Amino acid sequence: MQRYFVEPMHMREQEVTITGDDVNHIVRVMRSRIGDEVICCNGQGRDVRGTIEAIEPDAVHIRILEEGLKNRELPVQVTIAQGLPKGDKMEWVIQKGTELGAFSFCAFTSSRTVVKLDTKKEAKRLERWQKIAKEAAEQSHRSVVPHIGNVQSWRELLASASGFHYAVLAYEKEESATFGRVLADMPPGSKLLVVIGPEGGFDEKEVAEAEAAGFAAVSLGKRILRAETAPLYALSCVSYRFEQ
Ligand code: SAH
């Protein structure tokens, strides 16, 4: 059944109003009619099944039939901080990372970032990334649309560690500490920040700064992964640890 994320205020006690691009999707793409059923999510964990009661040019009205649909969220909230990658790789990371259950994403710049930040285009790009997250969340039957944060500087990223129970920096030269070991001791309900470097990785000074800021440098296995593969590996590890 098709699912749509709506603003929390559009999900009332017994009805939901769907607006925006989703109206077009319901009417023209899905060719839905009155009486058809859809799933609506408020993005905060309330997922309901409902039936289409009325279709207007800019709104579809849904009557709620069933509350409390299955929760598919990972038991830990994983934020992926990704060294701003080249081309459309961030889009790939957001789409696949959402399928794998990430709670939020942000990109950051560091000494080996090669992409030039275009601040003028930034708002548009964030909007596009947020849209990709929403569509991927619908496709994977998530109850939460991952939040896409602003692009951060290296300093801002380091300072953000205090908002998490666990903060790790994926570092391919780390030989003893593994991500698996960190996960083994992690209770459900934790907030975890995973930092992945850009294509050129981190320099040693950055690794030392991150450790001083409270990050644990960890290995993601013996092979060198591409920057866009590493977050997907990390998210798969979390699913394996808590869900398998
Ligand atoms: N320095 C490298 C590799 C960069 S890979 C080079 O020679 O180009 C890009 C990022 O992916 C790294 O900064 C790291 O965060 C992550 N990564 C890739 N493979 C990893 C591994 N085996 N363990 C931990 N992190 C890894």
Coordinates of C-alpha atoms and ligand atoms in Angstrom, one line a residue:
M1 CA 0.0 0.0 0.0
Q2 CA 1.3 3.5 -0.9
R3 CA 2.5 5.6 2.0
Y4 CA 2.7 9.3 2.3
F5 CA 4.4 11.5 4.9
V6 CA 2.3 14.4 6.0
E7 CA 3.0 17.4 8.3
P8 CA 2.1 16.4 11.9
M9 CA -0.6 19.1 12.0
H10 CA -2.3 17.6 9.0
M11 CA -2.8 14.3 10.9
R12 CA -5.7 14.9 13.3
E13 CA -7.6 12.5 15.5
Q14 CA -9.6 10.8 12.8
E15 CA -8.6 12.4 9.5
V16 CA -5.5 13.2 7.5
T17 CA -5.1 15.9 4.8
I18 CA -2.6 15.3 2.1
T19 CA -1.3 18.4 0.2
G20 CA 1.5 19.4 -2.1
D21 CA 3.1 17.1 -4.7
D22 CA 1.6 14.0 -3.1
V23 CA -1.9 15.1 -4.3
N24 CA -0.6 14.7 -7.9
H25 CA 1.0 11.4 -7.0
I26 CA -2.3 10.0 -5.6
V27 CA -4.5 11.3 -8.4
R28 CA -2.3 11.0 -11.5
V29 CA 0.5 8.6 -10.8
M30 CA -1.4 6.0 -8.6
R31 CA -4.8 6.9 -10.2
S32 CA -6.4 6.4 -6.8
R33 CA -10.1 6.9 -6.2
I34 CA -12.4 7.5 -3.3
G35 CA -12.5 4.4 -1.1
D36 CA -8.9 3.4 -1.9
E37 CA -6.6 2.9 1.0
V38 CA -3.3 4.5 1.8
I39 CA -0.9 4.7 4.7
C40 CA -0.1 8.1 6.2
C41 CA 2.8 8.9 8.5
N42 CA 3.4 12.0 10.5
G43 CA 7.2 11.4 10.5
Q44 CA 7.1 11.2 14.3
G45 CA 6.2 7.6 14.6
R46 CA 2.4 7.8 14.1
D47 CA 1.6 5.6 11.1
V48 CA -2.1 5.0 10.2
R49 CA -4.0 3.2 7.5
G50 CA -6.9 5.2 6.0
T51 CA -9.4 5.4 3.2
I52 CA -9.6 8.3 0.7
E53 CA -12.8 10.2 1.5
A54 CA -12.6 13.2 -0.8
I55 CA -10.3 14.4 -3.6
E56 CA -9.9 18.2 -4.2
P57 CA -7.5 20.0 -6.6
D58 CA -4.9 20.6 -3.9
A59 CA -5.9 18.3 -1.1
V60 CA -6.8 14.6 -0.5
H61 CA -8.8 13.8 2.6
I62 CA -8.3 10.5 4.4
R63 CA -10.4 8.9 7.1
I64 CA -8.3 7.0 9.6
L65 CA -9.2 3.3 9.8
E66 CA -6.3 1.8 11.8
E67 CA -3.6 3.2 14.1
G68 CA -0.3 1.8 15.3
L69 CA 1.2 0.1 12.2
K70 CA 4.4 -1.9 12.5
N71 CA 7.4 0.1 13.5
R72 CA 10.4 -0.5 11.2
E73 CA 12.9 2.0 12.8
L74 CA 16.4 0.9 13.9
P75 CA 16.6 0.7 17.7
V76 CA 19.4 3.3 17.8
Q77 CA 19.3 6.7 16.1
V78 CA 22.2 6.8 13.7
T79 CA 23.4 10.1 12.3
I80 CA 25.7 9.9 9.3
A81 CA 28.1 12.8 8.9
Q82 CA 29.7 12.5 5.4
G83 CA 32.7 14.4 4.2
L84 CA 31.1 16.3 1.3
P85 CA 31.7 14.0 -1.7
K86 CA 32.0 14.7 -5.4
G87 CA 29.1 14.7 -7.9
D88 CA 25.9 13.2 -6.8
K89 CA 27.3 10.7 -4.3
M90 CA 25.7 12.4 -1.4
E91 CA 22.3 11.7 -3.0
W92 CA 23.2 8.1 -3.2
V93 CA 24.3 8.0 0.4
I94 CA 21.0 9.6 1.5
Q95 CA 18.9 7.3 -0.6
K96 CA 20.6 4.1 0.4
G97 CA 21.3 5.2 3.9
T98 CA 17.6 5.9 4.4
E99 CA 16.7 2.5 3.2
L100 CA 19.1 1.1 5.7
G101 CA 17.5 3.1 8.6
A102 CA 19.6 6.2 9.2
F103 CA 18.0 8.8 11.4
S104 CA 19.7 11.8 10.0
F105 CA 22.4 13.0 7.7
C106 CA 24.7 15.9 7.3
A107 CA 27.7 16.7 5.1
F108 CA 30.8 18.4 6.4
T109 CA 34.0 19.9 4.9
S110 CA 37.5 19.0 6.1
S111 CA 41.1 19.5 4.9
R112 CA 40.8 17.0 2.1
T113 CA 37.4 18.2 0.8
V114 CA 37.7 18.7 -2.9
V115 CA 34.2 20.0 -3.7
K116 CA 33.8 23.8 -3.7
L117 CA 30.9 24.8 -1.5
D118 CA 28.5 27.0 -3.4
T119 CA 26.6 28.8 -0.6
K120 CA 24.1 30.3 -3.1
K121 CA 23.0 26.8 -4.2
E122 CA 23.1 25.3 -0.8
A123 CA 19.4 25.9 0.2
K124 CA 18.3 24.3 -3.1
R125 CA 20.6 21.3 -2.6
L126 CA 19.4 20.7 1.0
E127 CA 15.8 20.8 -0.3
R128 CA 16.7 18.2 -2.9
W129 CA 18.4 16.0 -0.4
Q130 CA 15.5 16.2 1.9
K131 CA 13.1 15.2 -0.9
I132 CA 15.3 12.2 -1.7
A133 CA 15.1 11.1 2.0
K134 CA 11.3 11.5 2.0
E135 CA 10.9 9.4 -1.1
A136 CA 13.3 6.7 0.1
A137 CA 11.6 6.6 3.5
E138 CA 8.2 6.0 1.8
Q139 CA 9.7 3.3 -0.4
S140 CA 11.2 1.5 2.6
H141 CA 8.0 1.8 4.7
R142 CA 9.9 3.9 7.3
S143 CA 7.9 5.8 10.0
V144 CA 10.5 8.6 10.1
V145 CA 11.9 10.8 7.3
P146 CA 15.6 11.3 8.1
H147 CA 16.5 14.9 8.8
I148 CA 19.1 16.5 6.5
G149 CA 21.3 19.0 8.5
N150 CA 23.2 21.9 7.1
V151 CA 26.7 21.4 5.7
Q152 CA 29.0 21.8 8.7
S153 CA 32.6 22.9 9.1
W154 CA 35.0 20.5 10.7
R155 CA 34.9 22.5 13.9
E156 CA 31.1 22.5 14.0
L157 CA 31.1 18.8 13.5
L158 CA 33.6 18.2 16.3
A159 CA 31.5 20.3 18.6
S160 CA 28.3 18.4 17.8
A161 CA 29.7 15.1 19.4
S162 CA 28.3 16.2 22.8
G163 CA 24.7 15.7 21.5
F164 CA 25.2 12.0 21.1
H165 CA 25.8 9.0 23.4
Y166 CA 28.4 7.6 21.0
A167 CA 30.5 9.3 18.4
V168 CA 32.8 7.4 16.1
L169 CA 35.1 8.4 13.3
A170 CA 35.6 5.7 10.6
Y171 CA 39.4 5.5 10.0
E172 CA 40.9 2.9 7.7
K173 CA 44.3 3.0 9.5
E174 CA 42.8 2.1 12.9
E175 CA 44.0 -1.4 13.6
S176 CA 42.7 -2.3 17.0
A177 CA 39.3 -0.6 17.7
T178 CA 36.5 -1.9 15.6
F179 CA 33.0 -0.5 15.0
G180 CA 31.6 -3.9 16.0
R181 CA 33.1 -3.6 19.5
V182 CA 31.5 -0.2 20.0
L183 CA 28.1 -1.6 18.9
A184 CA 28.4 -4.7 21.2
D185 CA 28.3 -2.5 24.3
M186 CA 25.6 -0.1 23.0
P187 CA 22.2 -0.2 24.5
P188 CA 19.0 0.2 22.4
G189 CA 17.8 3.8 22.4
S190 CA 21.3 5.3 22.0
K191 CA 22.1 8.2 19.7
L192 CA 25.1 7.4 17.5
L193 CA 27.1 9.7 15.3
V194 CA 29.2 8.1 12.6
V195 CA 31.7 10.3 10.8
I196 CA 32.9 9.2 7.3
G197 CA 35.7 11.0 5.5
P198 CA 35.7 12.5 2.0
E199 CA 37.3 10.6 -0.9
G200 CA 40.8 11.5 0.3
G201 CA 40.1 10.5 3.9
F202 CA 41.3 12.2 7.0
D203 CA 44.8 13.4 7.8
E204 CA 46.4 12.4 11.1
K205 CA 45.9 15.8 12.7
E206 CA 42.1 15.6 12.1
V207 CA 42.0 12.1 13.6
A208 CA 43.8 13.4 16.7
E209 CA 41.5 16.4 16.9
A210 CA 38.4 14.1 16.7
E211 CA 39.8 11.9 19.4
A212 CA 40.4 14.9 21.6
A213 CA 36.8 15.9 21.0
G214 CA 35.5 12.6 22.2
F215 CA 35.2 10.5 19.0
A216 CA 36.4 7.0 18.9
A217 CA 38.4 6.1 15.7
V218 CA 37.1 2.8 14.5
S219 CA 37.8 0.4 11.7
L220 CA 35.1 -0.8 9.3
G221 CA 36.9 -4.0 8.3
K222 CA 40.2 -4.7 6.5
R223 CA 39.4 -3.4 3.1
I224 CA 39.4 0.3 2.0
L225 CA 35.9 1.2 1.2
R226 CA 34.9 4.1 -1.0
A227 CA 33.6 7.1 0.8
E228 CA 30.0 6.3 -0.3
T229 CA 30.2 2.6 0.7
A230 CA 31.5 3.2 4.2
P231 CA 28.2 4.7 5.7
L232 CA 26.2 1.8 4.2
Y233 CA 28.5 -0.7 5.8
A234 CA 28.1 1.0 9.1
L235 CA 24.3 1.1 8.9
S236 CA 24.3 -2.6 7.9
C237 CA 26.4 -3.4 11.0
V238 CA 23.8 -1.6 13.2
S239 CA 21.0 -3.6 11.7
Y240 CA 22.9 -6.9 12.1
R241 CA 23.7 -6.1 15.7
F242 CA 20.2 -5.1 16.8
E243 CA 17.8 -6.8 14.3
Q244 CA 19.3 -10.1 13.3
Ligands
SAH1 N1 42.6 7.6 2.8 C1 42.1 6.8 1.8 C2 40.7 6.2 1.9 C3 39.6 7.1 2.1 S1 38.1 6.2 2.1 C4 42.7 6.9 0.5 O1 43.7 6.4 0.4 O2 42.1 7.5 -0.4 C5 36.9 7.4 2.6 C6 36.4 7.3 4.0 O3 35.7 6.1 4.2 C7 37.5 7.3 5.0 O4 37.9 8.6 5.4 C8 36.9 6.5 6.2 O5 36.0 7.4 7.0 C9 36.0 5.6 5.5 N2 36.6 4.2 5.3 C10 36.8 3.5 4.2 N3 37.3 2.3 4.5 C11 37.3 2.2 5.8 C12 37.7 1.1 6.7 N4 38.2 0.0 6.3 N5 37.6 1.4 8.0 C13 37.2 2.6 8.5 N6 36.8 3.6 7.7 C14 36.9 3.4 6.4

